[in-house]
Amino acid sequence: MKGWKWWQKGLVGVVGVLVVAAAYIFWPQGVWPFVINLDDIAPPPGAYDATILRDEWGVPHIFGQTDADAAYGLAYAHAEDDFVTIQDTLLAANQLAGRVHGRDAAPIDYFVHLLRIWDTVNAHYATIAPEDRAILQAYADGINHYASLHEAEVLTADLFPLTGEDIAAANMLVVPVFFGLDTAVGNLFAGPPEDAPSGSSSCLLPPVCVDTAYGSNVFAISPARSANGETLLAINSHQPWSGPAAWYEAHLHSQEGLNVIGGLFPGSPLVILGHNEHLGWSFTVNHPDLVDTYRLEINPDNPDQYRFDGEWLDLDVRQVTLWVQIVGRLVIPVRQETLWSVYGPTVRQDHGTYALRYASMGDVNLLTQFRHMNKATNFAEWQTAMREGGLPMFNTGYADADGNIYYVYNARLPLRAEGYDWRGILPGNTSETLWTAYLPFDDLPQVLNPASGFVQNANSTPFQTTIGPENPAAVDYSPVFGIENFMTNRALQLLDLFTADQAITPEEFNTIKYNMGYHPESDVARVAEMLAANPPAGDENVAAAADLLADWDLQATPESEATAVIVMTFYYLNQSDAVDLNPSRLVGTEIPLAVAQDAFLQAVDWLVTHFGRVAVPWQEVNRLVRGSVDVGMGGGPDIIHAVYGQLQEDGRLHGFVGDSYVMLVQWDGDGRLTSQSIHQFGSATSHPESPHYADQAPLFANRQLKPVWLTEADIRAHLEREYRPGD
């Protein structure tokens, strides 16, 4: 019996241990009582002086004594609206994504190790200007403060307390993803890079991939083109509607010169695009060649050496540990190798060892440039900020109260040796392929105050920014820079619309922004004409759909019935291996008639199956769905009013990317400022219970804007709530 009792006691003990272990493993991440202890991470009382004024749309207006105070208040306000996405951004930079989100997120942690982001931060953080380090730390403290008061929302205590270095690392991670560095790495893991098809995208970071294929618009007119001496700017970035690259609207004001409103991403301490009293700017994605891949020649007697300029050099080899969640709190260590060569991050695979080199590698000055842009008071100051080179890409448009308009093909363009195929795989054994300098900013393609009175870019070539002789000349730039020569439907439309109107009013400028037309030279117009003239054999539905295309005015308005036919035809063309289609660049694509006919038949079948007919108003198909809001829209792929949808089981398309945060800015002839904006959803990004979860969606779908308030008096006239962080 004694043995039995001992066994019983032992069993009870084992069961107890298992129960505790199971409780730990399966207890929600944010509330485990023995792990979370965040009471002490908030900054001490009085460390910052910030007040948050929420206007009637829930938009936060942050008033601080210093720039750092404003950043602290911004962090707290943004965390109130979207703490989970901010955490996801910071988890990635801190190599904790796999620990929290499991196997699919672990490549993010590897990517950070591979790029040695923390080596750069640790080595160069002290070189960042003191005022910018103060902003970074203040932003971190704002997030810490929110986390200390909302422990149940914390994804993992391992993320906290945050520091300024964490915010710097997160910002270093984002930009290379925009110019496709993650894709270049992912392609190396997918197989020999020589075998990767053109335009392939083996994204290494599925949870945080930034799909830049959907484009953006920026355009401006000067008093030379406006009806009454106005200067007008359209800020019209096309971003995902949710996630780490979705826009958030905020206003920052300090006694040190900040007074800027616009869009920013989770984890950003300053406005990325927007305007202050004096000037405004915006971006579209450009596609210069900023990433190079090299095949290394490995020493047959030592796999950790490579030949360079006739010598065998040692690879810097590290073994790193990735912590990967299996279930609940159960995580396992996974060992991975990361390498570094003279070129930069290096990957060893069965098919070879490859090095990567990319623009602005090791640069930590992005925030400094944005601070100077946010606080600039005139064109000279703003352009000086752009010359700093912290931002390695993006077409950039600008306008100001003095009537200046400007476009620059902003890029850190490597100065490369001629005679190599820089779009291919390069020899990694010679210093001839190791570039170390960039084309000076003042030599980039740019246009300042053209006689035409307008500039525009819609992810299109910089060589057709305006009309007339002031366009940059393509012959002045080597092909090794990879500068685009193509046009988009949006760019063709903008050029035609501005050319046709010599005296544009603010109302006409708004109408141009919401133009829903396809250009006669677009792929869409060409395919519609081709199918109307050569419809495939079929029943009366096929004939009816062809008739709709024959009568179509190329406008993707909410009421258009032909639009549903042609957009769904292009949906199926995009699924076809026979066509290399870019949904945001529907110009110049080779589309054989037979392939178009097959896609057309699939589109007809889809419409009949889900709607019982082919004559379906576009707004019945093209929907904005957010909580209880479900409204129809116009617009479509590669249209100035851009909307891209995901196909649902009920046959409808739910918008998920395209026009998102839109802002139209006006300075009248006397320099007086007014502006309007709209967000696709609202300010409360992750709180369905909030009145601001979808309050802007009906306006957005109806192509309407709301006022932007920049002065404290105007904000208080439309005030919903005033408080300090932690109240």
XYZ file of C-alpha atoms in Angstrom:
727
model
C 0.000 0.000 0.000
C 2.880 2.311 0.728
C 4.123 1.840 -2.808
C 0.664 2.521 -4.144
C 0.348 5.715 -2.125
C 3.765 6.812 -3.317
C 2.699 6.141 -6.891
C -0.538 8.058 -6.335
C 1.356 11.000 -4.939
C 3.766 10.850 -7.847
C 0.919 10.708 -10.342
C -0.766 13.668 -8.707
C 2.519 15.547 -8.892
C 3.031 14.735 -12.573
C -0.556 15.677 -13.391
C -0.107 18.902 -11.476
C 3.006 19.740 -13.462
C 1.212 18.936 -16.717
C -1.754 21.083 -15.723
C 0.512 24.011 -14.917
C 2.454 23.465 -18.144
C -0.740 23.263 -20.181
C -2.071 26.376 -18.485
C 1.124 28.192 -19.376
C 1.151 26.953 -22.967
C -2.477 27.713 -23.712
C -3.046 30.789 -21.551
C -3.632 33.844 -23.750
C -0.374 35.599 -24.531
C -1.344 38.949 -23.135
C -2.552 37.977 -19.665
C -0.259 35.279 -18.232
C 0.014 36.425 -14.609
C 3.487 35.074 -13.890
C 5.120 36.535 -16.993
C 3.547 39.915 -17.709
C 4.793 42.640 -15.385
C 4.564 45.913 -17.225
C 3.709 48.243 -14.362
C 7.144 49.821 -14.313
C 7.712 50.501 -18.011
C 5.666 53.700 -18.291
C 7.738 56.886 -18.266
C 7.770 58.726 -14.940
C 5.044 61.331 -14.430
C 5.986 64.635 -15.990
C 8.552 63.158 -18.367
C 6.526 64.355 -21.352
C 4.020 67.134 -21.928
C 1.464 66.131 -24.567
C -2.240 66.724 -25.050
C -4.393 64.751 -27.487
C -7.327 66.498 -29.140
C -9.608 64.108 -31.014
C -11.778 65.819 -33.615
C -15.272 64.680 -34.554
C -13.803 62.065 -36.918
C -11.570 60.677 -34.183
C -8.424 62.022 -35.844
C -5.766 62.707 -33.187
C -4.198 66.157 -33.042
C -1.160 65.966 -30.769
C 0.022 69.134 -29.039
C 3.383 68.936 -27.284
C 5.902 71.402 -25.992
C 8.736 69.657 -27.829
C 8.927 67.466 -30.908
C 9.607 64.545 -28.574
C 6.452 65.340 -26.589
C 4.445 65.221 -29.819
C 5.987 61.865 -30.791
C 5.136 60.482 -27.350
C 1.516 61.602 -27.694
C 1.321 60.225 -31.231
C 2.518 56.816 -30.097
C -0.072 56.671 -27.336
C -2.917 57.852 -29.589
C -2.005 55.452 -32.397
C -1.765 52.589 -29.902
C -5.289 53.409 -28.757
C -6.454 52.884 -32.331
C -4.221 50.046 -33.569
C -1.949 48.623 -30.875
C -1.870 45.173 -32.435
C -0.413 46.327 -35.769
C 2.136 48.558 -34.074
C 3.236 45.555 -32.041
C 3.484 43.387 -35.150
C 5.766 45.959 -36.772
C 7.983 46.082 -33.698
C 7.927 42.305 -33.196
C 9.417 41.954 -36.666
C 12.258 44.352 -35.928
C 12.967 42.622 -32.610
C 13.118 39.093 -34.049
C 10.018 38.062 -32.099
C 7.590 37.500 -34.972
C 8.120 33.734 -35.044
C 7.765 33.492 -31.275
C 4.326 35.126 -31.407
C 2.940 34.177 -34.829
C 4.596 30.851 -35.532
C 6.350 29.264 -38.452
C 4.987 31.517 -41.191
C 6.384 34.579 -39.432
C 9.804 33.132 -38.593
C 11.335 34.258 -41.931
C 10.892 37.850 -40.756
C 13.198 37.156 -37.825
C 15.698 35.507 -40.162
C 15.539 38.528 -42.478
C 16.441 40.886 -39.624
C 19.365 38.637 -38.662
C 20.473 38.359 -42.305
C 20.506 42.127 -42.820
C 22.263 42.579 -39.464
C 19.927 45.421 -38.687
C 20.832 45.358 -35.037
C 24.545 45.496 -35.842
C 23.824 48.715 -37.715
C 21.616 50.149 -34.984
C 24.098 49.324 -32.242
C 27.008 50.753 -34.226
C 25.367 53.939 -35.496
C 22.502 54.869 -33.176
C 24.740 57.305 -31.316
C 25.428 59.129 -34.603
C 21.744 59.999 -35.031
C 21.066 63.627 -34.147
C 20.220 64.031 -30.429
C 16.823 65.564 -31.205
C 15.956 62.551 -33.354
C 17.081 60.097 -30.694
C 14.799 61.995 -28.316
C 11.893 61.560 -30.743
C 12.603 57.842 -31.123
C 12.768 57.291 -27.363
C 9.649 59.385 -26.789
C 7.719 57.329 -29.316
C 8.906 54.144 -27.601
C 7.821 55.554 -24.240
C 4.376 56.363 -25.603
C 3.925 52.735 -26.629
C 5.345 51.576 -23.289
C 2.857 53.789 -21.448
C -0.079 52.361 -23.368
C 1.145 48.787 -22.831
C 1.503 49.349 -19.089
C -2.176 50.296 -18.895
C -3.487 47.625 -21.294
C -1.647 44.427 -20.438
C -4.417 42.248 -21.883
C -3.638 43.655 -25.339
C 0.083 42.890 -25.158
C 1.112 40.132 -27.568
C 4.260 39.240 -25.647
C 5.993 40.837 -22.684
C 9.317 40.057 -24.357
C 8.780 43.077 -26.603
C 8.854 45.498 -23.682
C 10.147 47.889 -22.574
C 10.698 49.423 -25.964
C 13.601 51.778 -26.598
C 14.457 54.305 -29.261
C 16.750 51.706 -30.804
C 13.739 49.428 -31.327
C 11.893 52.139 -33.247
C 14.977 52.890 -35.346
C 15.329 49.193 -36.201
C 11.667 48.956 -37.213
C 12.024 51.919 -39.554
C 15.198 50.425 -41.043
C 13.295 47.226 -41.820
C 10.382 48.808 -43.685
C 12.038 50.665 -46.577
C 14.004 47.729 -48.113
C 10.739 45.798 -48.269
C 9.266 48.573 -50.425
C 12.004 48.190 -53.016
C 11.844 44.409 -53.022
C 14.818 43.231 -50.987
C 12.676 40.579 -49.314
C 11.701 39.316 -52.756
C 15.342 39.100 -53.822
C 16.128 37.023 -50.731
C 13.022 34.894 -51.159
C 13.968 34.112 -54.747
C 17.312 32.716 -53.559
C 15.495 30.262 -51.319
C 13.047 29.347 -54.096
C 15.781 28.071 -56.419
C 18.611 29.285 -58.637
C 17.968 32.991 -59.232
C 18.776 32.539 -62.912
C 15.682 30.327 -63.132
C 13.337 32.826 -61.491
C 10.778 34.075 -64.039
C 10.661 37.771 -64.809
C 8.633 39.597 -62.218
C 8.609 36.637 -59.839
C 7.891 37.489 -56.235
C 8.858 34.860 -53.699
C 8.120 37.107 -50.745
C 10.149 36.104 -47.721
C 7.885 37.903 -45.265
C 4.270 36.784 -45.847
C 2.718 38.434 -42.783
C 4.249 41.833 -43.520
C 4.826 41.841 -47.281
C 4.349 45.252 -48.847
C 2.811 44.703 -52.265
C 3.915 47.677 -54.322
C 2.190 46.406 -57.464
C -0.893 48.537 -56.934
C 0.591 51.970 -57.514
C -0.086 55.527 -56.364
C -0.721 58.994 -57.779
C 0.728 62.389 -56.982
C 0.041 65.545 -58.963
C 0.149 69.288 -58.516
C -0.707 72.443 -60.429
C 0.780 75.900 -60.026
C -0.901 79.293 -60.472
C 0.103 79.072 -64.135
C -2.474 76.300 -64.622
C -5.141 77.187 -62.068
C -8.187 79.345 -62.606
C -7.635 81.882 -59.829
C -3.986 81.680 -58.831
C -4.331 78.613 -56.619
C -1.634 76.033 -56.030
C -3.112 72.542 -55.682
C -1.612 69.239 -54.544
C -3.106 65.739 -54.634
C -1.741 63.261 -52.079
C -3.016 59.920 -53.318
C -0.965 56.912 -52.262
C -2.428 53.487 -53.035
C -1.754 51.302 -50.018
C -3.312 48.188 -48.482
C -6.405 49.017 -46.445
C -5.145 47.142 -43.395
C -1.871 45.878 -41.971
C 1.582 47.372 -41.379
C 1.545 49.465 -44.578
C -1.932 50.962 -44.109
C -2.174 54.713 -43.578
C -3.125 56.362 -40.306
C -3.999 60.070 -40.178
C -2.537 62.262 -37.443
C -1.578 65.873 -36.732
C 1.585 66.803 -34.814
C 2.155 70.224 -33.255
C 5.024 71.386 -31.064
C 6.529 74.626 -29.836
C 9.706 73.618 -31.688
C 8.172 74.114 -35.130
C 6.125 71.004 -35.861
C 2.667 71.635 -37.304
C 2.107 68.879 -39.816
C -0.793 66.605 -40.696
C -0.934 63.589 -42.961
C -0.472 59.856 -43.202
C 1.936 57.584 -41.388
C 2.462 53.869 -40.812
C 2.339 51.931 -37.543
C 5.662 52.517 -35.816
C 6.380 55.862 -37.486
C 7.084 58.769 -35.099
C 6.504 61.463 -37.752
C 4.251 62.168 -40.723
C 5.393 60.380 -43.883
C 3.269 62.275 -46.408
C 1.075 65.304 -45.891
C 1.422 69.044 -45.394
C 2.210 71.802 -42.937
C 1.163 75.456 -43.222
C 3.762 76.170 -45.887
C 4.122 73.117 -48.107
C 3.083 69.543 -48.825
C 4.454 66.415 -50.455
C 3.577 62.873 -51.404
C 5.109 59.759 -52.909
C 4.510 57.046 -55.454
C 6.536 53.860 -55.660
C 9.252 53.880 -58.288
C 11.252 50.889 -59.453
C 14.893 51.797 -59.975
C 17.416 48.993 -59.707
C 18.394 49.247 -56.046
C 19.229 45.592 -55.328
C 22.018 43.536 -56.877
C 22.603 39.790 -56.570
C 26.086 38.277 -56.900
C 27.213 34.685 -57.321
C 30.233 34.062 -55.120
C 33.094 31.810 -56.176
C 33.609 29.496 -53.195
C 36.961 27.982 -52.286
C 36.707 24.234 -53.083
C 38.900 23.561 -50.035
C 37.025 25.842 -47.638
C 33.276 26.468 -47.996
C 33.572 29.566 -45.801
C 35.875 31.403 -48.198
C 35.189 33.210 -51.474
C 37.434 34.667 -54.150
C 37.597 38.447 -54.433
C 40.160 40.285 -56.571
C 42.337 37.182 -56.710
C 42.339 36.483 -52.964
C 40.358 34.096 -50.783
C 38.380 36.091 -48.224
C 36.586 34.652 -45.202
C 32.826 34.801 -45.004
C 31.561 36.146 -41.688
C 29.504 33.147 -40.555
C 27.026 33.330 -37.693
C 24.652 30.803 -36.222
C 21.467 32.500 -35.059
C 18.530 31.113 -33.131
C 14.979 31.680 -34.306
C 12.309 31.014 -31.706
C 9.210 29.577 -33.368
C 5.817 29.170 -31.755
C 4.350 25.678 -32.139
C 1.153 26.064 -30.119
C 0.150 28.558 -27.459
C 3.273 29.469 -25.477
C 5.231 26.437 -26.644
C 8.169 27.645 -28.729
C 11.139 25.767 -30.103
C 14.590 26.999 -31.126
C 15.575 26.741 -34.783
C 19.208 27.303 -35.709
C 19.945 29.136 -38.937
C 23.100 30.313 -40.629
C 23.610 33.914 -41.681
C 26.573 35.043 -43.757
C 28.196 38.353 -44.652
C 30.602 39.173 -47.475
C 32.154 42.391 -48.757
C 28.948 42.950 -50.719
C 26.622 42.525 -47.759
C 24.142 39.843 -46.635
C 24.917 36.458 -48.148
C 22.878 33.277 -48.568
C 24.251 29.751 -49.018
C 22.021 27.256 -50.812
C 22.566 23.931 -52.597
C 22.516 25.758 -55.937
C 25.185 28.273 -54.914
C 26.234 31.030 -52.551
C 24.881 34.476 -53.333
C 25.494 37.932 -51.922
C 23.181 40.926 -51.975
C 23.899 44.624 -52.036
C 21.208 47.271 -51.775
C 20.817 51.027 -51.661
C 21.223 52.803 -48.321
C 22.554 49.664 -46.668
C 23.574 50.608 -43.137
C 21.875 54.030 -43.221
C 20.088 55.112 -40.023
C 19.145 58.682 -40.998
C 15.595 58.203 -42.292
C 13.956 59.887 -39.305
C 16.261 62.906 -39.534
C 15.197 63.493 -43.123
C 11.514 63.189 -42.253
C 11.885 65.608 -39.331
C 13.430 68.178 -41.638
C 10.707 67.610 -44.239
C 7.959 67.860 -41.603
C 9.333 71.173 -40.317
C 10.460 72.806 -43.583
C 9.006 76.262 -44.201
C 9.927 76.719 -47.860
C 11.107 74.840 -50.914
C 14.813 75.380 -50.268
C 14.580 73.864 -46.775
C 12.466 70.967 -47.967
C 14.758 70.170 -50.900
C 17.762 70.308 -48.579
C 16.038 67.666 -46.478
C 15.526 65.524 -49.568
C 19.229 65.780 -50.380
C 20.060 64.021 -47.108
C 19.334 60.699 -48.804
C 17.763 58.908 -45.864
C 14.898 57.865 -48.134
C 16.364 55.663 -50.897
C 13.403 55.602 -53.306
C 9.962 57.002 -54.286
C 8.749 59.420 -56.923
C 8.088 62.578 -54.948
C 5.703 65.420 -55.721
C 5.621 68.775 -53.953
C 3.703 72.068 -53.819
C 3.816 75.102 -51.535
C 2.209 78.380 -50.531
C 4.624 80.331 -52.747
C 3.239 78.678 -55.872
C 6.116 76.263 -56.427
C 5.488 72.776 -57.766
C 8.144 70.105 -58.098
C 8.740 66.479 -58.988
C 11.848 64.393 -58.363
C 12.626 60.790 -59.196
C 14.031 60.255 -55.720
C 16.406 57.296 -55.505
C 19.816 56.329 -54.200
C 21.039 55.230 -57.626
C 24.275 53.231 -57.325
C 27.098 54.370 -59.585
C 27.824 51.067 -61.306
C 30.443 50.012 -63.809
C 29.262 49.709 -67.388
C 29.582 46.376 -69.163
C 27.691 44.188 -66.688
C 24.108 42.944 -66.738
C 22.997 44.636 -63.530
C 19.513 43.147 -63.819
C 20.992 39.646 -63.836
C 23.299 37.661 -61.573
C 26.629 39.415 -61.237
C 30.116 38.022 -60.715
C 30.951 38.330 -57.036
C 34.702 37.997 -57.404
C 35.762 41.486 -58.463
C 35.735 44.977 -56.994
C 34.440 46.191 -60.362
C 30.972 45.062 -59.254
C 31.285 46.479 -55.723
C 29.723 49.914 -55.946
C 30.138 52.363 -53.068
C 28.732 55.698 -54.307
C 25.440 57.109 -55.578
C 24.306 59.551 -58.236
C 24.070 62.989 -56.565
C 20.553 64.142 -55.750
C 20.795 67.184 -58.010
C 21.501 64.911 -60.987
C 18.297 62.881 -60.529
C 15.409 63.353 -63.003
C 13.383 66.293 -61.697
C 11.096 69.113 -62.807
C 10.681 72.450 -61.001
C 7.965 74.945 -61.917
C 7.432 73.889 -65.543
C 5.822 76.368 -67.912
C 2.959 73.889 -68.344
C 1.952 74.525 -64.735
C 1.601 70.894 -63.699
C 3.560 67.824 -62.661
C 2.277 64.303 -62.197
C 3.444 60.783 -61.531
C 1.399 57.608 -61.390
C 4.134 54.967 -61.040
C 5.194 55.968 -64.526
C 8.355 57.117 -66.238
C 9.856 60.376 -64.959
C 10.519 61.307 -68.567
C 6.826 62.193 -69.086
C 6.198 64.149 -65.895
C 4.614 67.086 -67.709
C 4.324 68.439 -71.259
C 6.902 70.505 -73.066
C 10.700 70.635 -73.132
C 11.170 70.646 -69.348
C 10.739 66.904 -68.991
C 13.936 65.061 -68.022
C 15.624 63.348 -70.966
C 16.010 59.579 -70.899
C 19.259 59.787 -72.882
C 20.899 61.513 -69.913
C 20.641 58.382 -67.748
C 22.495 55.108 -68.087
C 20.415 51.934 -68.369
C 22.287 50.587 -65.323
C 20.109 52.813 -63.124
C 16.998 50.873 -64.137
C 14.821 53.981 -64.450
C 11.365 53.178 -65.792
C 10.346 54.026 -69.342
C 6.756 52.805 -69.168
C 3.455 54.607 -68.721
C 0.354 53.603 -66.786
C -3.279 54.208 -67.610
C -3.365 56.682 -64.736
C -0.431 58.668 -66.110
C -1.896 58.767 -69.626
C -5.185 60.030 -68.222
C -3.530 62.669 -66.049
C -1.476 64.036 -68.932
C -4.559 64.276 -71.146
C -6.767 65.804 -68.450
C -4.254 68.477 -67.488
C -3.367 69.239 -71.099
C -7.034 69.769 -71.963
C -7.701 72.361 -69.235
C -5.712 75.595 -69.148
C -7.467 77.071 -66.078
C -8.250 74.379 -63.524
C -10.521 75.206 -60.601
C -10.323 73.393 -57.250
C -13.568 71.639 -58.144
C -12.110 70.434 -61.449
C -8.970 69.312 -59.632
C -11.172 67.209 -57.349
C -12.939 65.763 -60.393
C -9.590 64.820 -61.925
C -8.627 63.036 -58.721
C -11.765 60.915 -58.936
C -11.573 60.289 -62.668
C -12.743 56.749 -63.407
C -11.727 56.469 -67.043
C -9.535 54.164 -69.065
C -7.370 55.788 -71.704
C -7.947 54.757 -75.348
C -4.342 53.472 -75.427
C -4.790 51.287 -72.343
C -4.872 47.495 -72.379
C -8.431 47.659 -71.081
C -9.672 49.789 -73.974
C -7.812 47.646 -76.486
C -9.153 44.346 -75.117
C -12.694 45.709 -74.854
C -12.570 46.787 -78.498
C -11.023 43.475 -79.523
C -13.705 41.416 -77.776
C -16.553 43.585 -79.029
C -15.337 43.050 -82.594
C -14.381 39.383 -82.137
C -16.572 37.823 -79.451
C -16.091 34.111 -78.851
C -18.841 31.732 -79.820
C -21.411 31.328 -77.091
C -24.971 31.808 -75.929
C -27.034 34.961 -75.613
C -25.139 35.965 -72.451
C -21.863 36.051 -74.364
C -23.455 38.168 -77.079
C -24.992 40.517 -74.508
C -21.650 40.982 -72.765
C -19.963 41.764 -76.092
C -22.662 44.343 -76.817
C -21.994 45.996 -73.454
C -18.325 46.344 -74.352
C -19.160 47.689 -77.809
C -21.181 50.524 -76.261
C -18.869 51.218 -73.313
C -17.552 54.746 -72.781
C -14.426 53.460 -70.940
C -15.714 54.890 -67.652
C -15.736 52.636 -64.562
C -18.580 54.492 -62.885
C -20.719 52.829 -60.206
C -23.593 52.471 -62.686
C -21.546 51.032 -65.561
C -22.536 47.504 -66.570
C -19.697 47.005 -69.027
C -17.150 47.626 -66.269
C -18.106 44.436 -64.441
C -17.558 42.481 -67.659
C -14.162 43.960 -68.490
C -12.742 44.044 -64.959
C -13.651 40.405 -64.429
C -12.140 39.593 -67.810
C -8.914 41.159 -66.579
C -9.240 39.298 -63.296
C -9.074 36.032 -65.231
C -6.338 37.362 -67.510
C -4.322 38.033 -64.384
C -4.816 34.398 -63.334
C -3.561 33.153 -66.699
C 0.001 31.950 -67.204
C -0.253 33.096 -70.829
C -0.174 36.808 -69.945
C 2.336 38.773 -67.854
C -0.111 41.310 -66.445
C 0.494 44.049 -63.892
C -2.893 45.232 -62.551
C -1.571 48.728 -61.866
C 0.114 49.122 -65.275
C -2.477 48.218 -67.863
C -0.603 49.679 -70.824
C 1.475 47.871 -73.428
C 0.739 44.283 -72.359
C 0.695 41.616 -75.053
C -2.698 39.916 -74.822
C -3.496 37.417 -77.600
C -7.090 37.371 -78.808
C -7.601 33.716 -77.891
C -6.410 34.321 -74.328
C -8.668 37.368 -74.010
C -11.630 35.389 -75.341
C -11.073 32.620 -72.807
C -10.923 35.114 -69.933
C -14.025 36.850 -71.293
C -15.975 33.568 -71.268
C -14.931 32.964 -67.661
C -16.080 36.468 -66.742
C -19.459 35.934 -68.390
C -19.887 32.614 -66.602
C -18.944 34.229 -63.304
C -21.508 37.029 -63.719
C -24.306 34.679 -64.734
C -23.493 32.221 -61.947
C -23.480 34.816 -59.182
C -25.840 37.509 -60.463
C -28.047 35.668 -62.954
C -27.193 38.066 -65.785
C -24.294 39.916 -67.417
C -25.757 43.427 -67.188
C -24.752 44.081 -63.573
C -24.044 47.620 -62.360
C -20.431 47.814 -61.271
C -21.353 49.010 -57.775
C -23.208 45.747 -57.127
C -19.941 43.916 -57.676
C -17.328 46.386 -56.419
C -17.859 46.782 -52.675
C -16.376 48.433 -49.627
C -17.147 46.190 -46.657
C -16.212 47.220 -43.132
C -18.152 46.042 -40.098
C -21.819 46.784 -40.784
C -20.952 49.060 -43.722
C -21.386 47.463 -47.143
C -21.472 50.010 -49.964
C -20.860 49.972 -53.696
C -18.069 51.876 -55.422
C -16.829 52.992 -58.797
C -13.188 52.974 -59.819
C -11.019 50.016 -60.667
C -7.552 48.720 -61.514
C -5.075 51.304 -62.848
C -7.660 54.078 -62.715
C -6.919 57.426 -61.079
C -9.697 56.508 -58.626
C -7.992 53.180 -58.034
C -9.773 50.280 -56.357
C -8.549 46.683 -56.343
C -10.807 43.950 -54.996
C -10.507 40.439 -53.628
C -12.988 37.951 -55.060
C -15.450 36.559 -52.513
C -17.483 33.359 -52.496
C -20.670 35.324 -53.207
C -19.128 36.626 -56.424
C -18.504 40.163 -55.242
C -15.209 41.989 -55.011
C -14.254 43.490 -51.661
C -11.846 46.404 -51.933
C -8.568 45.832 -50.110
C -6.017 48.156 -51.714
C -5.913 51.256 -53.900
C -7.162 54.721 -53.013
C -6.808 54.759 -49.253
C -5.743 57.923 -47.481
C -6.494 60.764 -49.908
C -5.664 64.410 -49.241
C -6.249 67.427 -51.494
C -4.368 70.579 -50.479
C -4.969 74.134 -51.695
C -3.154 77.428 -51.231
C -5.049 80.355 -52.713
C -3.383 83.243 -54.496
C -2.564 84.860 -51.154
C -1.065 81.682 -49.709
C -4.036 80.810 -47.488
C -4.294 77.084 -46.811
C -7.278 74.759 -46.946
C -7.235 70.997 -47.249
C -9.508 67.989 -47.240
C -8.855 64.319 -46.641
C -10.530 60.939 -46.412
C -9.584 57.523 -45.065
C -11.100 54.354 -46.470
C -12.343 53.303 -43.009
C -11.727 55.676 -40.106
C -9.305 56.384 -37.299
C -10.145 53.425 -35.008
C -8.355 50.882 -37.145
C -8.723 47.802 -34.944
C -11.781 48.574 -32.788
C -15.099 47.500 -34.367
C -16.967 48.856 -31.353
C -15.744 52.404 -32.018
C -17.896 54.926 -33.906
C -14.754 55.704 -35.902
C -14.195 52.145 -37.108
C -15.978 52.823 -40.412
C -17.456 56.309 -40.181
C -15.458 57.599 -43.156
C -16.250 54.604 -45.378
C -19.557 55.926 -46.825
C -17.886 59.222 -47.752
C -14.935 57.369 -49.242
C -17.189 55.160 -51.382
C -19.093 58.225 -52.570
C -15.847 60.051 -53.487
C -16.326 62.710 -50.831
C -13.775 64.319 -48.527
C -13.882 65.711 -45.000
C -12.286 68.949 -43.774
C -8.759 68.967 -42.366
C -8.269 71.188 -39.319
C -4.764 72.460 -38.582
C -5.266 75.360 -36.154
C -6.137 74.729 -32.519
C -9.171 77.014 -32.805
C -10.582 75.022 -35.728
C -9.871 71.729 -33.968
C -11.615 72.877 -30.798
C -14.614 73.975 -32.854
C -14.938 70.329 -33.918
C -13.657 68.679 -30.746
C -14.832 65.268 -29.601
C -12.426 64.673 -26.719
C -9.402 66.248 -25.023
C -7.080 64.273 -22.747
C -3.506 63.460 -21.857
C -1.926 60.034 -22.380
C -3.026 57.769 -19.564
C -6.149 59.755 -18.631
